[in-house]
Amino acid sequence: MTGSTAPTTDGAPRRGTPGEGIPTTSARTASVARTVTDALQPRNVLLAGMLGIGLAAAGGDWTGLLWGFLGALCAGLIPAGYIEWERGRGTWGDRHVVDRTKRAPIFFVILGSIGAGSVVMVLGNAPTGILVAMLALWVMTIGLLAVNTVWKISVDSAVASAAVSLLAVVHSPWWIAAYALTAAVCWSRVALGYHTVAQTLAGAGLGAATTVAYVFA
């Protein structure tokens, strides 16, 4: 019933929202947040980000775009396609899969897809930068999976943060300014009731940590 409060599986109060029980503000705010979260969903962010990373890793050569697209395909597009397939089967209500207890299969698909793409990159002598980015995303996914077993961390925030931080490493530190987009993703997830502030900040922090991979590259 509208206005009632009941605990969610993650301990947050539910107040009639479609997410994890974090109350939203006005309908207009929710509309803006929905636009932001849809435009900057992981598959879109990874498509743009991996193309840029691939191009930089190849020293500006156009072949870097092909490697970047392979990275985006494996890290973002294939997992997104899997989610849509499961939605069609009625497994999940929407692409957000708000119940964290049902998210494990998605993470395993991502791990398998990124792993397969990384093997292709190794065999094809892909530029080191794009391969390192793939491995960093693979490790990040393991972290997301581990945390998700006990707490609902924000995947959207993690991906948005990882893309920006990786671009800053392979292109220019000026890419840090694009963290404004990561902040917008975090805000939209909270405004829509899918996550708490802590869950989005944790995701963004884990995403930023992907740059550690370049220390050992």
PDB file of C-alpha atoms in Angstrom:
ATOM      1  CA  MET A   1       0.000   0.000   0.000  1.00  0.00           C
ATOM      2  CA  THR A   2       1.305   3.473  -0.839  1.00  0.00           C
ATOM      3  CA  GLY A   3       3.059   5.101   2.071  1.00  0.00           C
ATOM      4  CA  SER A   4       3.665   1.886   3.972  1.00  0.00           C
ATOM      5  CA  THR A   5       7.130   0.966   5.128  1.00  0.00           C
ATOM      6  CA  ALA A   6       8.530  -2.560   5.099  1.00  0.00           C
ATOM      7  CA  PRO A   7      12.091  -3.847   5.176  1.00  0.00           C
ATOM      8  CA  THR A   8      13.764  -4.998   1.986  1.00  0.00           C
ATOM      9  CA  THR A   9      16.105  -7.950   1.630  1.00  0.00           C
ATOM     10  CA  ASP A  10      19.032  -5.572   2.131  1.00  0.00           C
ATOM     11  CA  GLY A  11      17.598  -3.988   5.238  1.00  0.00           C
ATOM     12  CA  ALA A  12      16.476  -0.699   3.693  1.00  0.00           C
ATOM     13  CA  PRO A  13      12.903   0.531   4.234  1.00  0.00           C
ATOM     14  CA  ARG A  14      10.587   0.176   1.241  1.00  0.00           C
ATOM     15  CA  ARG A  15       8.320   3.126   0.499  1.00  0.00           C
ATOM     16  CA  GLY A  16       6.512   2.204  -2.690  1.00  0.00           C
ATOM     17  CA  THR A  17       9.476   2.651  -5.035  1.00  0.00           C
ATOM     18  CA  PRO A  18      10.453   0.230  -7.806  1.00  0.00           C
ATOM     19  CA  GLY A  19      14.003  -0.051  -6.524  1.00  0.00           C
ATOM     20  CA  GLU A  20      15.515  -1.022  -3.207  1.00  0.00           C
ATOM     21  CA  GLY A  21      13.278   1.072  -0.990  1.00  0.00           C
ATOM     22  CA  ILE A  22      15.192   4.359  -1.028  1.00  0.00           C
ATOM     23  CA  PRO A  23      12.489   7.040  -1.381  1.00  0.00           C
ATOM     24  CA  THR A  24      12.659   9.248  -4.457  1.00  0.00           C
ATOM     25  CA  THR A  25      11.715  12.935  -4.636  1.00  0.00           C
ATOM     26  CA  SER A  26       9.497  14.448  -7.307  1.00  0.00           C
ATOM     27  CA  ALA A  27       8.237  12.828 -10.491  1.00  0.00           C
ATOM     28  CA  ARG A  28      10.302  15.298 -12.504  1.00  0.00           C
ATOM     29  CA  THR A  29      13.465  14.374 -10.626  1.00  0.00           C
ATOM     30  CA  ALA A  30      12.709  10.709 -11.180  1.00  0.00           C
ATOM     31  CA  SER A  31      12.256  11.359 -14.903  1.00  0.00           C
ATOM     32  CA  VAL A  32      15.640  13.081 -15.153  1.00  0.00           C
ATOM     33  CA  ALA A  33      17.273  10.330 -13.129  1.00  0.00           C
ATOM     34  CA  ARG A  34      15.752   7.691 -15.403  1.00  0.00           C
ATOM     35  CA  THR A  35      17.126   9.471 -18.475  1.00  0.00           C
ATOM     36  CA  VAL A  36      20.589   9.662 -16.935  1.00  0.00           C
ATOM     37  CA  THR A  37      20.674   6.043 -15.788  1.00  0.00           C
ATOM     38  CA  ASP A  38      19.440   4.774 -19.166  1.00  0.00           C
ATOM     39  CA  ALA A  39      21.837   6.922 -21.203  1.00  0.00           C
ATOM     40  CA  LEU A  40      24.826   6.037 -19.019  1.00  0.00           C
ATOM     41  CA  GLN A  41      24.031   2.377 -18.470  1.00  0.00           C
ATOM     42  CA  PRO A  42      27.063   0.030 -18.470  1.00  0.00           C
ATOM     43  CA  ARG A  43      26.790  -1.170 -22.075  1.00  0.00           C
ATOM     44  CA  ASN A  44      26.775   2.416 -23.395  1.00  0.00           C
ATOM     45  CA  VAL A  45      29.601   3.547 -21.132  1.00  0.00           C
ATOM     46  CA  LEU A  46      31.717   0.531 -22.019  1.00  0.00           C
ATOM     47  CA  LEU A  47      31.099   0.944 -25.736  1.00  0.00           C
ATOM     48  CA  ALA A  48      32.371   4.530 -25.685  1.00  0.00           C
ATOM     49  CA  GLY A  49      35.077   3.910 -23.104  1.00  0.00           C
ATOM     50  CA  MET A  50      36.596   0.777 -24.609  1.00  0.00           C
ATOM     51  CA  LEU A  51      36.713   2.327 -28.082  1.00  0.00           C
ATOM     52  CA  GLY A  52      38.668   5.224 -26.623  1.00  0.00           C
ATOM     53  CA  ILE A  53      40.958   2.938 -24.642  1.00  0.00           C
ATOM     54  CA  GLY A  54      41.609   0.747 -27.666  1.00  0.00           C
ATOM     55  CA  LEU A  55      42.433   3.727 -29.860  1.00  0.00           C
ATOM     56  CA  ALA A  56      44.869   5.118 -27.304  1.00  0.00           C
ATOM     57  CA  ALA A  57      46.428   1.715 -26.664  1.00  0.00           C
ATOM     58  CA  ALA A  58      47.126   1.358 -30.388  1.00  0.00           C
ATOM     59  CA  GLY A  59      48.789   4.756 -30.530  1.00  0.00           C
ATOM     60  CA  GLY A  60      45.960   6.271 -32.532  1.00  0.00           C
ATOM     61  CA  ASP A  61      45.959   3.535 -35.185  1.00  0.00           C
ATOM     62  CA  TRP A  62      42.453   2.656 -36.402  1.00  0.00           C
ATOM     63  CA  THR A  63      42.949  -1.016 -35.507  1.00  0.00           C
ATOM     64  CA  GLY A  64      42.667   0.060 -31.899  1.00  0.00           C
ATOM     65  CA  LEU A  65      38.993   0.738 -32.507  1.00  0.00           C
ATOM     66  CA  LEU A  66      38.507  -2.914 -33.485  1.00  0.00           C
ATOM     67  CA  TRP A  67      40.164  -4.110 -30.299  1.00  0.00           C
ATOM     68  CA  GLY A  68      38.141  -1.581 -28.332  1.00  0.00           C
ATOM     69  CA  PHE A  69      34.921  -2.831 -29.876  1.00  0.00           C
ATOM     70  CA  LEU A  70      35.850  -6.404 -28.975  1.00  0.00           C
ATOM     71  CA  GLY A  71      36.392  -5.235 -25.409  1.00  0.00           C
ATOM     72  CA  ALA A  72      33.040  -3.458 -25.348  1.00  0.00           C
ATOM     73  CA  LEU A  73      31.342  -6.491 -26.879  1.00  0.00           C
ATOM     74  CA  CYS A  74      32.687  -8.869 -24.255  1.00  0.00           C
ATOM     75  CA  ALA A  75      32.472  -6.585 -21.222  1.00  0.00           C
ATOM     76  CA  GLY A  76      29.193  -4.811 -21.962  1.00  0.00           C
ATOM     77  CA  LEU A  77      27.165  -5.837 -24.995  1.00  0.00           C
ATOM     78  CA  ILE A  78      27.128  -9.614 -24.492  1.00  0.00           C
ATOM     79  CA  PRO A  79      26.201  -9.333 -20.785  1.00  0.00           C
ATOM     80  CA  ALA A  80      23.480  -6.804 -21.704  1.00  0.00           C
ATOM     81  CA  GLY A  81      22.170  -9.223 -24.323  1.00  0.00           C
ATOM     82  CA  TYR A  82      22.098 -11.995 -21.726  1.00  0.00           C
ATOM     83  CA  ILE A  83      20.082  -9.812 -19.379  1.00  0.00           C
ATOM     84  CA  GLU A  84      17.580  -9.025 -22.137  1.00  0.00           C
ATOM     85  CA  TRP A  85      17.317 -12.727 -22.977  1.00  0.00           C
ATOM     86  CA  GLU A  86      16.561 -13.598 -19.355  1.00  0.00           C
ATOM     87  CA  ARG A  87      14.033 -10.772 -19.198  1.00  0.00           C
ATOM     88  CA  GLY A  88      12.285 -12.250 -22.200  1.00  0.00           C
ATOM     89  CA  ARG A  89      12.084 -15.558 -20.359  1.00  0.00           C
ATOM     90  CA  GLY A  90      10.537 -13.788 -17.376  1.00  0.00           C
ATOM     91  CA  THR A  91      13.496 -14.412 -15.068  1.00  0.00           C
ATOM     92  CA  TRP A  92      13.870 -10.733 -14.180  1.00  0.00           C
ATOM     93  CA  GLY A  93      11.481  -7.810 -14.334  1.00  0.00           C
ATOM     94  CA  ASP A  94      13.926  -5.297 -15.825  1.00  0.00           C
ATOM     95  CA  ARG A  95      17.583  -4.817 -16.717  1.00  0.00           C
ATOM     96  CA  HIS A  96      18.454  -3.512 -13.254  1.00  0.00           C
ATOM     97  CA  VAL A  97      17.803  -6.858 -11.507  1.00  0.00           C
ATOM     98  CA  VAL A  98      17.112  -5.063  -8.242  1.00  0.00           C
ATOM     99  CA  ASP A  99      17.230  -8.257  -6.158  1.00  0.00           C
ATOM    100  CA  ARG A 100      20.944  -8.799  -5.512  1.00  0.00           C
ATOM    101  CA  THR A 101      20.369 -12.491  -4.742  1.00  0.00           C
ATOM    102  CA  LYS A 102      19.534 -13.039  -8.426  1.00  0.00           C
ATOM    103  CA  ARG A 103      22.587 -11.275  -9.829  1.00  0.00           C
ATOM    104  CA  ALA A 104      25.222 -14.011  -9.587  1.00  0.00           C
ATOM    105  CA  PRO A 105      24.528 -15.500 -13.058  1.00  0.00           C
ATOM    106  CA  ILE A 106      25.125 -12.090 -14.637  1.00  0.00           C
ATOM    107  CA  PHE A 107      28.540 -11.784 -13.024  1.00  0.00           C
ATOM    108  CA  PHE A 108      29.536 -15.260 -14.195  1.00  0.00           C
ATOM    109  CA  VAL A 109      28.495 -14.411 -17.750  1.00  0.00           C
ATOM    110  CA  ILE A 110      30.576 -11.226 -17.576  1.00  0.00           C
ATOM    111  CA  LEU A 111      33.590 -13.121 -16.247  1.00  0.00           C
ATOM    112  CA  GLY A 112      33.324 -15.743 -18.963  1.00  0.00           C
ATOM    113  CA  SER A 113      32.796 -13.186 -21.713  1.00  0.00           C
ATOM    114  CA  ILE A 114      35.676 -10.944 -20.639  1.00  0.00           C
ATOM    115  CA  GLY A 115      37.894 -13.984 -20.180  1.00  0.00           C
ATOM    116  CA  ALA A 116      37.141 -15.230 -23.701  1.00  0.00           C
ATOM    117  CA  GLY A 117      37.736 -11.784 -25.153  1.00  0.00           C
ATOM    118  CA  SER A 118      41.049 -11.507 -23.334  1.00  0.00           C
ATOM    119  CA  VAL A 119      42.201 -14.821 -24.793  1.00  0.00           C
ATOM    120  CA  VAL A 120      41.362 -13.571 -28.291  1.00  0.00           C
ATOM    121  CA  MET A 121      43.328 -10.389 -27.583  1.00  0.00           C
ATOM    122  CA  VAL A 122      46.364 -12.344 -26.428  1.00  0.00           C
ATOM    123  CA  LEU A 123      46.250 -14.603 -29.498  1.00  0.00           C
ATOM    124  CA  GLY A 124      45.762 -11.608 -31.779  1.00  0.00           C
ATOM    125  CA  ASN A 125      48.612  -9.589 -30.239  1.00  0.00           C
ATOM    126  CA  ALA A 126      46.301  -6.783 -29.166  1.00  0.00           C
ATOM    127  CA  PRO A 127      47.891  -3.607 -27.738  1.00  0.00           C
ATOM    128  CA  THR A 128      48.912  -4.039 -24.131  1.00  0.00           C
ATOM    129  CA  GLY A 129      46.739  -1.170 -22.909  1.00  0.00           C
ATOM    130  CA  ILE A 130      43.429  -2.651 -24.036  1.00  0.00           C
ATOM    131  CA  LEU A 131      44.356  -6.089 -22.688  1.00  0.00           C
ATOM    132  CA  VAL A 132      45.267  -4.609 -19.310  1.00  0.00           C
ATOM    133  CA  ALA A 133      41.920  -2.774 -19.272  1.00  0.00           C
ATOM    134  CA  MET A 134      40.112  -6.049 -19.946  1.00  0.00           C
ATOM    135  CA  LEU A 135      41.937  -7.833 -17.153  1.00  0.00           C
ATOM    136  CA  ALA A 136      41.221  -4.912 -14.821  1.00  0.00           C
ATOM    137  CA  LEU A 137      37.511  -5.163 -15.596  1.00  0.00           C
ATOM    138  CA  TRP A 138      37.665  -8.923 -15.020  1.00  0.00           C
ATOM    139  CA  VAL A 139      39.162  -8.421 -11.564  1.00  0.00           C
ATOM    140  CA  MET A 140      36.631  -5.678 -10.831  1.00  0.00           C
ATOM    141  CA  THR A 141      33.815  -8.089 -11.690  1.00  0.00           C
ATOM    142  CA  ILE A 142      35.178 -10.615  -9.214  1.00  0.00           C
ATOM    143  CA  GLY A 143      35.114  -7.865  -6.593  1.00  0.00           C
ATOM    144  CA  LEU A 144      31.533  -6.972  -7.463  1.00  0.00           C
ATOM    145  CA  LEU A 145      30.505 -10.614  -7.266  1.00  0.00           C
ATOM    146  CA  ALA A 146      32.181 -11.082  -3.890  1.00  0.00           C
ATOM    147  CA  VAL A 147      30.616  -7.981  -2.354  1.00  0.00           C
ATOM    148  CA  ASN A 148      27.228  -8.771  -3.892  1.00  0.00           C
ATOM    149  CA  THR A 149      27.001 -11.985  -1.880  1.00  0.00           C
ATOM    150  CA  VAL A 150      26.513  -9.943   1.284  1.00  0.00           C
ATOM    151  CA  TRP A 151      25.675  -6.386   0.174  1.00  0.00           C
ATOM    152  CA  LYS A 152      24.202  -4.705  -2.880  1.00  0.00           C
ATOM    153  CA  ILE A 153      26.982  -2.691  -4.482  1.00  0.00           C
ATOM    154  CA  SER A 154      26.243  -0.483  -7.511  1.00  0.00           C
ATOM    155  CA  VAL A 155      27.457  -2.042 -10.765  1.00  0.00           C
ATOM    156  CA  ASP A 156      26.457   0.999 -12.839  1.00  0.00           C
ATOM    157  CA  SER A 157      28.578   3.268 -10.641  1.00  0.00           C
ATOM    158  CA  ALA A 158      31.511   0.863 -10.777  1.00  0.00           C
ATOM    159  CA  VAL A 159      31.472   0.682 -14.579  1.00  0.00           C
ATOM    160  CA  ALA A 160      31.102   4.445 -15.006  1.00  0.00           C
ATOM    161  CA  SER A 161      34.019   5.047 -12.647  1.00  0.00           C
ATOM    162  CA  ALA A 162      36.195   2.363 -14.247  1.00  0.00           C
ATOM    163  CA  ALA A 163      35.711   3.763 -17.744  1.00  0.00           C
ATOM    164  CA  VAL A 164      36.717   7.262 -16.680  1.00  0.00           C
ATOM    165  CA  SER A 165      39.704   6.144 -14.616  1.00  0.00           C
ATOM    166  CA  LEU A 166      41.007   3.861 -17.379  1.00  0.00           C
ATOM    167  CA  LEU A 167      40.635   6.610 -19.987  1.00  0.00           C
ATOM    168  CA  ALA A 168      42.548   8.960 -17.694  1.00  0.00           C
ATOM    169  CA  VAL A 169      45.398   6.444 -17.515  1.00  0.00           C
ATOM    170  CA  VAL A 170      45.685   5.612 -21.218  1.00  0.00           C
ATOM    171  CA  HIS A 171      44.763   9.039 -22.647  1.00  0.00           C
ATOM    172  CA  SER A 172      45.208  12.029 -20.370  1.00  0.00           C
ATOM    173  CA  PRO A 173      44.629  12.995 -16.711  1.00  0.00           C
ATOM    174  CA  TRP A 174      42.155  15.553 -18.058  1.00  0.00           C
ATOM    175  CA  TRP A 175      39.690  12.673 -18.373  1.00  0.00           C
ATOM    176  CA  ILE A 176      39.254  12.937 -14.596  1.00  0.00           C
ATOM    177  CA  ALA A 177      36.843  15.782 -15.385  1.00  0.00           C
ATOM    178  CA  ALA A 178      34.511  13.161 -16.794  1.00  0.00           C
ATOM    179  CA  TYR A 179      33.929  11.965 -13.242  1.00  0.00           C
ATOM    180  CA  ALA A 180      31.077  14.441 -13.369  1.00  0.00           C
ATOM    181  CA  LEU A 181      29.300  11.773 -15.437  1.00  0.00           C
ATOM    182  CA  THR A 182      30.131   9.135 -12.837  1.00  0.00           C
ATOM    183  CA  ALA A 183      28.667  11.402 -10.168  1.00  0.00           C
ATOM    184  CA  ALA A 184      25.532  11.759 -12.306  1.00  0.00           C
ATOM    185  CA  VAL A 185      25.216   7.974 -12.495  1.00  0.00           C
ATOM    186  CA  CYS A 186      25.597   7.675  -8.723  1.00  0.00           C
ATOM    187  CA  TRP A 187      22.966  10.353  -8.183  1.00  0.00           C
ATOM    188  CA  SER A 188      20.520   8.727 -10.589  1.00  0.00           C
ATOM    189  CA  ARG A 189      20.826   5.317  -8.907  1.00  0.00           C
ATOM    190  CA  VAL A 190      20.035   6.844  -5.524  1.00  0.00           C
ATOM    191  CA  ALA A 191      17.252   9.085  -6.866  1.00  0.00           C
ATOM    192  CA  LEU A 192      15.533   6.111  -8.489  1.00  0.00           C
ATOM    193  CA  GLY A 193      15.716   4.103  -5.303  1.00  0.00           C
ATOM    194  CA  TYR A 194      17.979   1.374  -6.625  1.00  0.00           C
ATOM    195  CA  HIS A 195      20.884   2.067  -4.262  1.00  0.00           C
ATOM    196  CA  THR A 196      21.969   3.967  -1.192  1.00  0.00           C
ATOM    197  CA  VAL A 197      24.678   6.611  -1.342  1.00  0.00           C
ATOM    198  CA  ALA A 198      27.113   4.184   0.287  1.00  0.00           C
ATOM    199  CA  GLN A 199      26.426   1.527  -2.343  1.00  0.00           C
ATOM    200  CA  THR A 200      27.127   3.907  -5.217  1.00  0.00           C
ATOM    201  CA  LEU A 201      30.283   5.303  -3.601  1.00  0.00           C
ATOM    202  CA  ALA A 202      31.559   1.783  -2.986  1.00  0.00           C
ATOM    203  CA  GLY A 203      30.933   0.914  -6.627  1.00  0.00           C
ATOM    204  CA  ALA A 204      32.690   4.061  -7.832  1.00  0.00           C
ATOM    205  CA  GLY A 205      35.647   3.339  -5.557  1.00  0.00           C
ATOM    206  CA  LEU A 206      35.983  -0.196  -6.863  1.00  0.00           C
ATOM    207  CA  GLY A 207      35.790   1.084 -10.430  1.00  0.00           C
ATOM    208  CA  ALA A 208      38.537   3.626  -9.808  1.00  0.00           C
ATOM    209  CA  ALA A 209      40.730   0.862  -8.400  1.00  0.00           C
ATOM    210  CA  THR A 210      40.933  -0.728 -11.866  1.00  0.00           C
ATOM    211  CA  THR A 211      43.786   1.663 -12.672  1.00  0.00           C
ATOM    212  CA  VAL A 212      45.963  -0.266 -10.200  1.00  0.00           C
ATOM    213  CA  ALA A 213      46.402  -2.831 -12.991  1.00  0.00           C
ATOM    214  CA  TYR A 214      48.556  -0.350 -14.906  1.00  0.00           C
ATOM    215  CA  VAL A 215      51.046  -0.185 -12.040  1.00  0.00           C
ATOM    216  CA  PHE A 216      52.028  -3.768 -12.813  1.00  0.00           C
ATOM    217  CA  ALA A 217      51.671  -3.616 -16.612  1.00  0.00           C
TER     218      ALA A 217
END
